[in-house]
Short mmCIF file of C-alpha atoms and ligand atoms in Angstrom, two decimals:
data_model
loop_
_atom_site.label_atom_id
_atom_site.label_comp_id
_atom_site.label_asym_id
_atom_site.label_seq_id
_atom_site.Cartn_x
_atom_site.Cartn_y
_atom_site.Cartn_z
CA UNK A 1 7.16 0.37 -36.03
CA UNK A 2 4.66 1.18 -33.29
CA UNK A 3 3.39 4.71 -32.66
CA UNK A 4 3.74 6.77 -29.49
CA UNK A 5 -0.02 6.94 -28.82
CA UNK A 6 -0.96 3.59 -30.31
CA UNK A 7 -3.98 2.11 -28.53
CA UNK A 8 -5.30 5.51 -27.39
CA UNK A 9 -8.83 6.18 -28.63
CA UNK A 10 -9.89 9.80 -28.98
CA UNK A 11 -13.52 10.83 -29.24
CA UNK A 12 -13.08 13.96 -31.29
CA UNK A 13 -15.91 16.44 -30.88
CA UNK A 14 -13.91 19.31 -32.31
CA UNK A 15 -14.61 21.70 -35.13
CA UNK A 16 -13.12 24.72 -36.92
CA UNK A 17 -9.42 25.07 -36.05
CA UNK A 18 -8.35 25.03 -32.40
CA UNK A 19 -9.68 21.59 -31.44
CA UNK A 20 -8.93 19.91 -34.79
CA UNK A 21 -5.26 21.01 -34.61
CA UNK A 22 -5.00 19.23 -31.28
CA UNK A 23 -6.64 15.99 -32.37
CA UNK A 24 -4.66 15.97 -35.65
CA UNK A 25 -1.45 15.97 -33.59
CA UNK A 26 -2.76 13.11 -31.45
CA UNK A 27 -3.63 11.20 -34.65
CA UNK A 28 -0.13 11.81 -36.02
CA UNK A 29 1.31 10.36 -32.83
CA UNK A 30 -0.74 7.22 -33.44
CA UNK A 31 -4.03 7.72 -31.59
CA UNK A 32 -7.24 6.44 -33.21
CA UNK A 33 -9.14 9.71 -33.63
CA UNK A 34 -12.89 9.30 -34.14
CA UNK A 35 -14.34 12.57 -35.33
CA UNK A 36 -18.03 12.90 -34.50
CA UNK A 37 -19.84 15.15 -36.95
CA UNK A 38 -23.33 16.43 -37.45
CA UNK A 39 -25.14 14.36 -40.11
CA UNK A 40 -25.43 16.04 -43.49
CA UNK A 41 -23.33 19.00 -42.48
CA UNK A 42 -20.24 18.03 -40.54
CA UNK A 43 -17.55 20.39 -39.39
CA UNK A 44 -18.51 23.84 -40.72
CA UNK A 45 -15.05 24.29 -42.25
CA UNK A 46 -15.78 21.53 -44.78
CA UNK A 47 -17.72 24.17 -46.70
CA UNK A 48 -15.68 27.27 -45.87
CA UNK A 49 -13.37 28.94 -48.42
CA UNK A 50 -14.20 26.33 -51.08
CA UNK A 51 -11.69 26.25 -53.94
CA UNK A 52 -12.71 22.97 -55.62
CA UNK A 53 -16.50 22.70 -56.05
CA UNK A 54 -17.85 19.50 -54.51
CA UNK A 55 -14.71 18.79 -52.45
CA UNK A 56 -14.00 19.49 -48.80
CA UNK A 57 -12.16 22.79 -48.39
CA UNK A 58 -8.44 23.03 -47.75
CA UNK A 59 -9.38 24.58 -44.41
CA UNK A 60 -10.93 21.26 -43.42
CA UNK A 61 -8.57 18.84 -45.15
CA UNK A 62 -5.44 20.50 -43.73
CA UNK A 63 -6.69 20.21 -40.13
CA UNK A 64 -8.20 16.74 -40.14
CA UNK A 65 -5.65 14.30 -41.51
CA UNK A 66 -5.38 10.76 -40.15
CA UNK A 67 -8.85 10.84 -38.54
CA UNK A 68 -11.98 8.75 -39.03
CA UNK A 69 -15.39 10.39 -39.38
CA UNK A 70 -18.67 9.14 -37.92
CA UNK A 71 -21.92 11.08 -38.27
CA UNK A 72 -24.19 11.09 -35.23
CA UNK A 73 -27.05 13.40 -34.37
CA UNK A 74 -26.28 13.97 -30.73
CA UNK A 75 -29.81 15.20 -30.14
CA UNK A 76 -31.42 11.96 -31.36
CA UNK A 77 -32.05 9.42 -28.51
CA UNK A 78 -30.30 6.61 -30.39
CA UNK A 79 -27.46 9.01 -31.24
CA UNK A 80 -27.09 9.86 -27.54
CA UNK A 81 -26.93 6.17 -26.72
CA UNK A 82 -24.12 5.61 -29.24
CA UNK A 83 -22.24 8.63 -27.91
CA UNK A 84 -22.41 7.25 -24.38
CA UNK A 85 -21.11 3.92 -25.66
CA UNK A 86 -18.23 5.74 -27.31
CA UNK A 87 -17.49 7.64 -24.09
CA UNK A 88 -17.27 4.29 -22.32
CA UNK A 89 -14.88 2.95 -24.95
CA UNK A 90 -12.54 5.88 -25.57
CA UNK A 91 -9.67 7.28 -23.51
CA UNK A 92 -9.93 10.95 -24.39
CA UNK A 93 -12.82 13.25 -25.33
CA UNK A 94 -11.79 16.53 -26.97
CA UNK A 95 -14.27 19.32 -27.68
CA UNK A 96 -14.30 22.99 -28.54
CA UNK A 97 -17.99 23.78 -28.70
CA UNK A 98 -19.36 27.03 -27.38
CA UNK A 99 -19.59 27.01 -23.57
CA UNK A 100 -22.42 24.75 -22.37
CA UNK A 101 -23.04 22.96 -25.70
CA UNK A 102 -21.70 19.58 -24.54
CA UNK A 103 -23.68 19.87 -21.28
CA UNK A 104 -26.81 20.48 -23.34
CA UNK A 105 -26.08 17.20 -25.18
CA UNK A 106 -26.21 15.51 -21.76
CA UNK A 107 -22.45 14.99 -21.59
CA UNK A 108 -21.61 16.91 -18.43
CA UNK A 109 -18.28 16.21 -16.72
CA UNK A 110 -20.22 14.40 -13.96
CA UNK A 111 -21.97 12.16 -16.50
CA UNK A 112 -18.72 11.47 -18.33
CA UNK A 113 -17.05 10.42 -15.06
CA UNK A 114 -19.99 8.11 -14.29
CA UNK A 115 -19.70 6.53 -17.71
CA UNK A 116 -15.93 6.23 -17.73
CA UNK A 117 -13.82 7.28 -14.72
CA UNK A 118 -10.67 6.88 -16.82
CA UNK A 119 -11.86 9.42 -19.41
CA UNK A 120 -9.70 12.48 -20.05
CA UNK A 121 -12.04 15.29 -20.98
CA UNK A 122 -10.25 18.11 -22.79
CA UNK A 123 -11.80 21.42 -23.81
CA UNK A 124 -10.90 24.62 -25.57
CA UNK A 125 -12.96 27.68 -24.72
CA UNK A 126 -12.26 31.33 -25.47
CA UNK A 127 -11.87 32.34 -21.83
CA UNK A 128 -11.36 30.64 -18.51
CA UNK A 129 -13.69 31.15 -15.53
CA UNK A 130 -14.83 34.75 -15.07
CA UNK A 131 -17.03 37.33 -16.67
CA UNK A 132 -16.28 36.27 -20.26
CA UNK A 133 -16.55 32.52 -19.74
CA UNK A 134 -19.76 32.20 -21.78
CA UNK A 135 -18.44 34.02 -24.86
CA UNK A 136 -17.95 32.40 -28.23
CA UNK A 137 -14.45 33.18 -29.42
CA UNK A 138 -12.55 33.07 -32.69
CA UNK A 139 -8.84 33.40 -33.45
CA UNK A 140 -8.49 37.16 -33.65
CA UNK A 141 -10.56 37.78 -30.53
CA UNK A 142 -8.12 35.55 -28.64
CA UNK A 143 -5.13 37.36 -30.11
CA UNK A 144 -6.61 40.65 -28.90
CA UNK A 145 -7.66 39.40 -25.45
CA UNK A 146 -4.40 37.53 -24.86
CA UNK A 147 -2.13 40.57 -25.21
CA UNK A 148 -0.76 39.80 -28.65
CA UNK A 149 -2.52 42.52 -30.66
CA UNK A 150 -1.64 45.37 -28.30
CA UNK A 151 2.04 44.45 -28.58
CA UNK A 152 2.11 43.72 -32.33
CA UNK A 153 2.50 46.32 -35.06
CA UNK A 154 4.20 49.70 -35.10
CA UNK A 155 3.99 52.28 -32.34
CA UNK A 156 2.31 54.85 -34.59
CA UNK A 157 -0.19 52.37 -36.08
CA UNK A 158 -3.18 50.40 -34.75
CA UNK A 159 -2.88 47.06 -32.92
CA UNK A 160 -2.28 44.17 -35.34
CA UNK A 161 -3.23 40.51 -35.44
CA UNK A 162 -0.55 38.10 -36.65
CA UNK A 163 -0.67 35.59 -39.49
CA UNK A 164 0.39 32.81 -37.14
CA UNK A 165 -2.80 31.32 -35.71
CA UNK A 166 -1.65 31.50 -32.13
CA UNK A 167 -5.21 31.63 -30.79
CA UNK A 168 -6.42 28.50 -32.55
CA UNK A 169 -3.44 26.33 -33.49
CA UNK A 170 -1.46 27.70 -30.53
CA UNK A 171 -4.23 26.65 -28.14
CA UNK A 172 -4.56 23.28 -29.86
CA UNK A 173 -0.89 22.65 -29.12
CA UNK A 174 -1.35 23.58 -25.47
CA UNK A 175 -4.34 21.27 -25.21
CA UNK A 176 -2.48 18.37 -26.82
CA UNK A 177 0.29 18.69 -24.25
CA UNK A 178 -2.28 18.72 -21.44
CA UNK A 179 -3.89 15.56 -22.81
CA UNK A 180 -0.61 13.70 -23.12
CA UNK A 181 0.33 14.74 -19.55
CA UNK A 182 -3.07 13.52 -18.30
CA UNK A 183 -2.62 10.20 -20.11
CA UNK A 184 0.76 9.85 -18.42
CA UNK A 185 -0.67 10.64 -14.97
CA UNK A 186 -3.48 8.15 -15.55
CA UNK A 187 -0.85 5.42 -15.74
CA UNK A 188 -0.30 5.81 -11.99
CA UNK A 189 -3.57 7.35 -10.75
CA UNK A 190 -5.87 5.13 -12.81
CA UNK A 191 -8.18 8.15 -13.16
CA UNK A 192 -9.07 10.52 -15.95
CA UNK A 193 -9.24 14.27 -15.45
CA UNK A 194 -10.39 17.51 -17.03
CA UNK A 195 -7.94 19.38 -19.23
CA UNK A 196 -8.76 22.96 -20.13
CA UNK A 197 -6.80 25.34 -22.32
CA UNK A 198 -8.57 28.69 -22.73
CA UNK A 199 -7.51 30.57 -25.85
CA UNK A 200 -6.83 33.82 -23.98
CA UNK A 201 -4.49 32.01 -21.58
CA UNK A 202 -2.67 30.19 -24.37
CA UNK A 203 -2.06 33.41 -26.31
CA UNK A 204 -0.83 35.09 -23.14
CA UNK A 205 1.55 32.19 -22.56
CA UNK A 206 3.00 32.87 -26.00
CA UNK A 207 3.24 36.59 -25.12
CA UNK A 208 5.16 35.91 -21.91
CA UNK A 209 8.06 38.22 -22.88
CA UNK A 210 5.67 41.15 -23.17
CA UNK A 211 4.49 40.68 -19.58
CA UNK A 212 8.20 40.57 -18.71
CA UNK A 213 8.61 43.97 -20.42
CA UNK A 214 5.52 45.37 -18.69
CA UNK A 215 7.24 44.82 -15.36
CA UNK A 216 10.62 46.08 -16.59
CA UNK A 217 8.90 49.26 -17.74
CA UNK A 218 8.16 50.15 -14.12
CA UNK A 219 11.93 50.31 -13.57
CA UNK A 220 12.79 52.51 -16.56
CA UNK A 221 12.69 52.74 -20.37
CA UNK A 222 12.96 49.60 -22.47
CA UNK A 223 16.29 50.43 -23.97
CA UNK A 224 16.27 47.77 -26.67
CA UNK A 225 13.05 49.17 -28.19
CA UNK A 226 13.72 51.47 -31.14
CA UNK A 227 11.53 54.19 -29.66
CA UNK A 228 14.18 54.57 -26.96
CA UNK A 229 16.83 55.46 -29.52
CA UNK A 230 14.31 57.85 -31.12
CA UNK A 231 13.95 59.66 -27.78
CA UNK A 232 10.21 58.94 -27.59
CA UNK A 233 9.03 58.48 -24.01
CA UNK A 234 7.24 55.30 -22.96
CA UNK A 235 3.67 55.26 -21.66
CA UNK A 236 2.16 53.04 -18.99
CA UNK A 237 1.85 49.89 -21.07
CA UNK A 238 4.29 47.92 -23.22
CA UNK A 239 4.19 49.59 -26.64
CA UNK A 240 4.11 47.97 -30.05
CA UNK A 241 7.71 47.39 -31.04
CA UNK A 242 7.51 46.98 -34.80
CA UNK A 243 10.11 44.42 -35.79
CA UNK A 244 12.43 45.04 -32.86
CA UNK A 245 13.82 41.85 -31.43
CA UNK A 246 12.00 40.70 -28.32
CA UNK A 247 15.19 39.43 -26.72
CA UNK A 248 18.32 41.02 -25.32
CA UNK A 249 19.99 41.08 -28.75
CA UNK A 250 18.84 43.98 -30.96
CA UNK A 251 17.36 42.91 -34.30
CA UNK A 252 15.32 44.42 -37.15
CA UNK A 253 13.82 43.54 -40.51
CA UNK A 254 15.94 45.19 -43.20
CA UNK A 255 15.49 45.70 -46.93
CA UNK A 256 17.44 43.54 -49.34
CA UNK A 257 18.17 43.79 -53.05
CA UNK A 258 14.92 43.89 -55.00
CA UNK A 259 12.75 45.25 -52.17
CA UNK A 260 11.29 47.90 -54.50
CA UNK A 261 9.31 45.24 -56.40
CA UNK A 262 9.39 42.12 -54.20
CA UNK A 263 7.34 42.53 -50.99
CA UNK A 264 9.40 39.81 -49.33
CA UNK A 265 12.92 40.94 -50.25
CA UNK A 266 13.84 41.49 -46.62
CA UNK A 267 16.02 39.85 -44.02
CA UNK A 268 15.90 39.67 -40.25
CA UNK A 269 19.27 40.81 -38.94
CA UNK A 270 20.50 40.55 -35.36
CA UNK A 271 23.47 42.52 -34.08
CA UNK A 272 24.31 39.92 -31.49
CA UNK A 273 26.95 41.16 -29.07
CA UNK A 274 29.18 38.12 -29.60
CA UNK A 275 29.22 38.72 -33.36
CA UNK A 276 29.55 42.53 -33.24
CA UNK A 277 33.11 42.68 -34.58
CA UNK A 278 32.16 40.49 -37.54
CA UNK A 279 29.09 42.65 -38.20
CA UNK A 280 31.33 45.74 -38.29
CA UNK A 281 33.71 44.07 -40.77
CA UNK A 282 31.01 42.70 -43.03
CA UNK A 283 29.14 46.02 -43.36
CA UNK A 284 32.38 47.97 -43.84
CA UNK A 285 32.55 49.86 -40.53
CA UNK A 286 35.61 48.24 -38.90
CA UNK A 287 36.29 51.31 -36.75
CA UNK A 288 33.00 50.70 -34.85
CA UNK A 289 34.72 47.73 -33.22
CA UNK A 290 36.75 50.04 -31.00
CA UNK A 291 35.00 53.41 -31.33
CA UNK A 292 33.72 54.77 -27.98
CA UNK A 293 29.94 54.64 -27.89
CA UNK A 294 29.85 51.75 -30.38
CA UNK A 295 32.11 49.02 -29.05
CA UNK A 296 30.00 47.96 -26.04
CA UNK A 297 26.40 46.61 -26.29
CA UNK A 298 24.95 48.98 -23.66
CA UNK A 299 26.51 52.03 -25.34
CA UNK A 300 24.92 51.09 -28.67
CA UNK A 301 21.34 51.05 -27.38
CA UNK A 302 20.69 54.74 -28.09
CA UNK A 303 22.19 54.39 -31.59
CA UNK A 304 20.29 51.38 -32.86
CA UNK A 305 18.48 53.31 -35.58
CA UNK A 306 21.76 54.67 -36.93
CA UNK A 307 23.41 51.25 -36.72
CA UNK A 308 20.56 49.39 -38.42
CA UNK A 309 20.32 52.06 -41.12
CA UNK A 310 23.97 51.40 -41.87
CA UNK A 311 23.48 47.62 -41.86
CA UNK A 312 20.54 48.10 -44.21
CA UNK A 313 22.71 50.05 -46.68
CA UNK A 314 24.73 46.82 -46.86
CA UNK A 315 21.81 44.35 -46.97
CA UNK A 316 20.23 46.37 -49.81
CA UNK A 317 23.22 45.41 -51.96
CA UNK A 318 22.52 41.67 -51.45
CA UNK A 319 19.59 39.33 -51.93
CA UNK A 320 18.07 37.92 -48.74
CA UNK A 321 19.69 34.57 -49.52
CA UNK A 322 23.11 36.17 -50.11
CA UNK A 323 22.81 37.88 -46.70
CA UNK A 324 22.11 34.48 -45.15
CA UNK A 325 24.99 32.82 -47.00
CA UNK A 326 27.44 35.55 -46.01
CA UNK A 327 26.34 35.90 -42.37
CA UNK A 328 25.87 32.27 -41.36
CA UNK A 329 29.53 31.23 -41.65
CA UNK A 330 30.37 34.25 -39.47
CA UNK A 331 27.80 33.26 -36.82
CA UNK A 332 25.87 36.46 -37.44
CA UNK A 333 22.20 35.53 -36.93
CA UNK A 334 20.14 36.47 -40.00
CA UNK A 335 17.14 34.97 -41.73
CA UNK A 336 15.36 35.60 -45.02
CA UNK A 337 11.70 36.65 -45.00
CA UNK A 338 10.23 33.67 -46.85
CA UNK A 339 6.98 33.95 -48.74
CA UNK A 340 4.44 31.13 -48.57
CA UNK A 341 5.30 30.43 -52.22
CA UNK A 342 8.95 29.94 -51.30
CA UNK A 343 8.01 27.79 -48.31
CA UNK A 344 5.74 25.61 -50.45
CA UNK A 345 8.70 24.96 -52.75
CA UNK A 346 11.28 24.50 -49.98
CA UNK A 347 13.18 21.26 -50.57
CA UNK A 348 14.31 20.94 -46.94
CA UNK A 349 10.77 21.22 -45.55
CA UNK A 350 9.57 18.67 -48.09
CA UNK A 351 12.39 16.28 -47.28
CA UNK A 352 11.62 16.45 -43.56
CA UNK A 353 7.90 15.84 -44.07
CA UNK A 354 6.88 19.24 -42.74
CA UNK A 355 5.50 20.09 -46.18
CA UNK A 356 3.67 17.09 -47.61
CA UNK A 357 1.67 16.37 -50.72
CA UNK A 358 -1.56 14.52 -49.98
CA UNK A 359 -3.97 12.89 -52.42
CA UNK A 360 -7.69 13.30 -51.92
CA UNK A 361 -10.41 11.45 -53.87
CA UNK A 362 -12.45 14.60 -54.52
CA UNK A 363 -9.85 17.33 -54.82
CA UNK A 364 -6.77 15.50 -56.10
CA UNK A 365 -3.32 16.42 -54.83
CA UNK A 366 -2.78 19.28 -52.44
CA UNK A 367 -0.04 20.53 -50.14
CA UNK A 368 -0.30 20.45 -46.39
CA UNK A 369 1.79 21.07 -43.35
CA UNK A 370 2.79 17.72 -41.92
CA UNK A 371 3.71 17.04 -38.32
CA UNK A 372 6.28 19.63 -37.20
CA UNK A 373 7.29 17.50 -34.19
CA UNK A 374 9.59 14.61 -35.08
CA UNK A 375 9.76 11.49 -32.91
CA UNK A 376 12.50 9.07 -33.90
CA UNK A 377 10.49 6.01 -32.78
CA UNK A 378 7.10 7.21 -33.95
CA UNK A 379 7.29 8.31 -37.59
CA UNK A 380 4.30 10.12 -39.07
CA UNK A 381 2.61 9.16 -42.29
CA UNK A 382 0.09 11.82 -43.25
CA UNK A 383 -3.12 10.36 -44.66
CA UNK A 384 -6.01 12.33 -46.10
CA UNK A 385 -8.89 13.73 -44.09
CA UNK A 386 -12.07 11.62 -43.99
CA UNK A 387 -15.15 12.30 -46.07
CA UNK A 388 -18.20 13.14 -43.98
CA UNK A 389 -19.38 9.99 -42.21
CA UNK A 390 -16.96 7.84 -44.21
CA UNK A 391 -16.24 5.54 -41.28
CA UNK A 392 -19.64 5.40 -39.58
CA UNK A 393 -20.21 1.68 -40.25
CA UNK A 394 -16.57 0.78 -39.64
CA UNK A 395 -16.49 2.55 -36.25
CA UNK A 396 -19.78 1.00 -35.13
CA UNK A 397 -18.47 -2.43 -36.07
CA UNK A 398 -14.85 -2.25 -34.94
CA UNK A 399 -15.02 0.10 -31.95
CA UNK A 400 -18.46 -0.77 -30.56
CA UNK A 401 -18.64 -4.33 -31.89
CA UNK A 402 -22.02 -3.81 -33.63
CA UNK A 403 -23.34 -6.53 -35.93
CA UNK A 404 -24.61 -5.69 -39.43
CA UNK A 405 -28.19 -5.86 -38.12
CA UNK A 406 -27.44 -3.50 -35.25
CA UNK A 407 -25.79 -1.05 -37.64
CA UNK A 408 -28.84 -0.98 -39.90
CA UNK A 409 -31.14 -0.61 -36.87
CA UNK A 410 -29.05 2.34 -35.76
CA UNK A 411 -29.20 3.90 -39.20
CA UNK A 412 -32.94 3.51 -39.51
CA UNK A 413 -33.32 5.37 -36.20
CA UNK A 414 -32.38 8.55 -38.10
CA UNK A 415 -29.39 9.26 -35.87
CA UNK A 416 -27.02 9.37 -38.84
CA UNK A 417 -29.32 11.46 -41.01
CA UNK A 418 -29.71 15.22 -40.98
CA UNK A 419 -32.52 16.10 -38.57
CA UNK A 420 -35.63 17.70 -40.09
CA UNK A 421 -34.56 21.04 -38.60
CA UNK A 422 -31.06 20.75 -40.08
CA UNK A 423 -32.38 19.61 -43.46
CA UNK A 424 -34.72 22.59 -43.58
CA UNK A 425 -31.84 25.03 -42.92
N1 CAO B 1 -25.43 16.60 -33.55
C1 CAO B 1 -26.32 17.54 -33.18
N2 CAO B 1 -25.97 18.80 -32.80
C2 CAO B 1 -24.66 19.09 -32.84
C3 CAO B 1 -23.68 18.16 -33.23
C4 CAO B 1 -24.13 16.86 -33.59
N3 CAO B 1 -23.26 15.92 -33.95
N4 CAO B 1 -22.46 18.77 -33.16
C5 CAO B 1 -22.68 20.02 -32.77
N5 CAO B 1 -24.00 20.22 -32.58
C6 CAO B 1 -24.65 21.42 -32.08
C7 CAO B 1 -24.24 21.78 -30.68
O1 CAO B 1 -24.89 20.94 -29.77
C8 CAO B 1 -24.68 23.23 -30.59
O2 CAO B 1 -26.06 23.26 -30.35
P1 CAO B 1 -26.77 24.06 -29.13
O3 CAO B 1 -26.14 25.42 -29.09
O4 CAO B 1 -28.20 24.06 -29.53
O5 CAO B 1 -26.51 23.32 -27.88
C9 CAO B 1 -24.50 23.70 -32.03
O6 CAO B 1 -24.23 22.54 -32.82
C10 CAO B 1 -23.44 24.71 -32.34
O7 CAO B 1 -22.26 24.55 -31.60
P2 CAO B 1 -21.37 25.84 -31.32
O8 CAO B 1 -22.18 26.85 -30.57
O9 CAO B 1 -20.12 25.39 -30.71
O10 CAO B 1 -21.05 26.36 -32.81
P3 CAO B 1 -21.03 27.87 -33.37
O11 CAO B 1 -20.76 27.71 -34.83
O12 CAO B 1 -22.22 28.64 -32.99
O13 CAO B 1 -19.76 28.53 -32.65
C11 CAO B 1 -17.43 28.72 -32.06
C12 CAO B 1 -18.46 28.26 -33.11
C13 CAO B 1 -16.07 28.27 -32.57
C14 CAO B 1 -17.46 30.24 -31.93
C15 CAO B 1 -17.76 28.07 -30.71
O14 CAO B 1 -17.85 26.69 -30.88
C16 CAO B 1 -16.74 28.39 -29.63
O15 CAO B 1 -16.69 29.49 -29.08
N6 CAO B 1 -15.89 27.41 -29.30
C17 CAO B 1 -14.92 27.51 -28.24
C18 CAO B 1 -13.78 28.38 -28.64
C19 CAO B 1 -13.09 27.90 -29.89
O16 CAO B 1 -12.68 26.77 -30.01
N7 CAO B 1 -12.89 28.82 -30.81
C20 CAO B 1 -12.02 28.58 -31.94
C21 CAO B 1 -12.69 28.18 -33.12
S1 CAO B 1 -11.58 28.28 -34.45
O17 CAO B 1 -11.45 29.90 -34.77
#
C-alpha cells in the first residue's frame, strides 16, 4: 500500500525535540526524511539522559524513527556544496536552529528560493517577530511565554509547567500541519513557501480557552472556577484553576480507593448537566435531582465544592477503574488517572500501534509512542532511529546519484568528519 507522503523528500535539519517531532510525523506518513547531522556529534539528544552506555538515548531514538542520517559539516566548503545539492533535490527543508544559524550556513530564504523555487522552508523558533525573536528557547520557556504556566496549577501555588510537551511536540505538530498545507498549495501554485510556527504562538493556540476566559472575566466572575464557590474574588488576569474543567461542564480530579498509598488512585469526574440525575442516583443523593438550588446547572455553580466533596465520598469507595466501569454505561463522563506504567502496559494502546516495541542494534528492545494519527490508506510501520551517519553513502548514491569515486572524494574532503574545532571540544 502506498503512503500519504510517498515521494516527498524532507531535508531534516532539526534537533532536540520540536523539529524532530515534526519530521518524525512526516516520515510516518511516508516522506523520505534525510536527517543532516554534525559529524562525530549529531543531534545533541543522542547523548542526553543516557540509560544504556554506548547506545543512543531514548530521548533521541523516540523522536527520530523512520529517518535516514547523513553527516555533513555544513561549514566545510564541500559540505556546503552537498547541502545545496540536497536543497535542489528535496521538497521540504525543516529546521529548528537558533535564530540566524541557517543564514550563517549560507542557506538564507533568498538563497533557498534561488536554488529551488519549489522548496518549502519550515522553521520552529521560540518567538515570532518582535523583541524576543533572537532568543534561544526550550520547552518550559515556551510554556511560560505562551500563557500555559500562568494558568496551570493551583490558585494558592506558583505557576506550573505541564508534563505534556506542548512547547516542543505541540509546536512540531503545528509545523507539520503547515508543511502539509504548503505541499497541497504547491500542487496548484507550483511554488514553495516559508512555514513558521513559533513555540510561543503554538502554546498560546493550545491555551485558547484561557484567552476566552480572560475576556469573560471583564464581564463578571468565572462561575465554573472553584474559587467562585469559595467566595474568593477574581483579580485582573485568569487565575490558575487547579483541576477545574476548562469547559462549561464542571469537573474535578477526585480521590479513589487506595489514594493513601497510590499517587495515581484518582479519577476525573464531570458532573455533566445531561447526566446530573444519574450522578445523583449513583452517589446516593437522589433528592438533589429536584432540590431547589441543586436541580439546575446554574444554581449549582456556587455549590461545586460541596457537590464534588460528596461525589468524592463515593469515588473513594471504588477503584478508579470501578468508577469508570460504573459511570460509562450511565453516560457520566469519568476517566482514570493513568500512570506511565499503566499506559506502557495498556493492551488497547499496543493493539492500535500507539505504544510500539522497537528493536535497536545497540540498545535492544524499547517502547516508544507510535503515530497517534491513523490514516486508513497510509498505515505506519515504526522503524528504528538511524545511527549517526548510517546512511551517508546511501543518500549520496541514491538521492544525489554520486558514483563510488565521487563518494570517496567527498569523504576525503573532511566534510563528513568532525572538524578540528569539534574534535578538540
Ligand atoms: N555542521 C556544522 N555546524 C552545524 C551543523 C552541521 N551539520 N549543525 C548545526 N551546526 C551548528 C550551527 O550552525 C550553529 O552554529 P553557529 O551558532 O556558529 O552558527 C550551532 O551548530 C548550534 O546551533 P544552535 O544554536 O541551534 O544550538 P544550541 O544548542 O546552541 O541551541 C536551541 C539549541 C534548541 C536552544 C536552539 O537551537 C533554538 O532556540 N532553537 C529554536 C527553538 C527550538 O526549537 N527550541 C526547542 C528545542 S527542544 O526543547
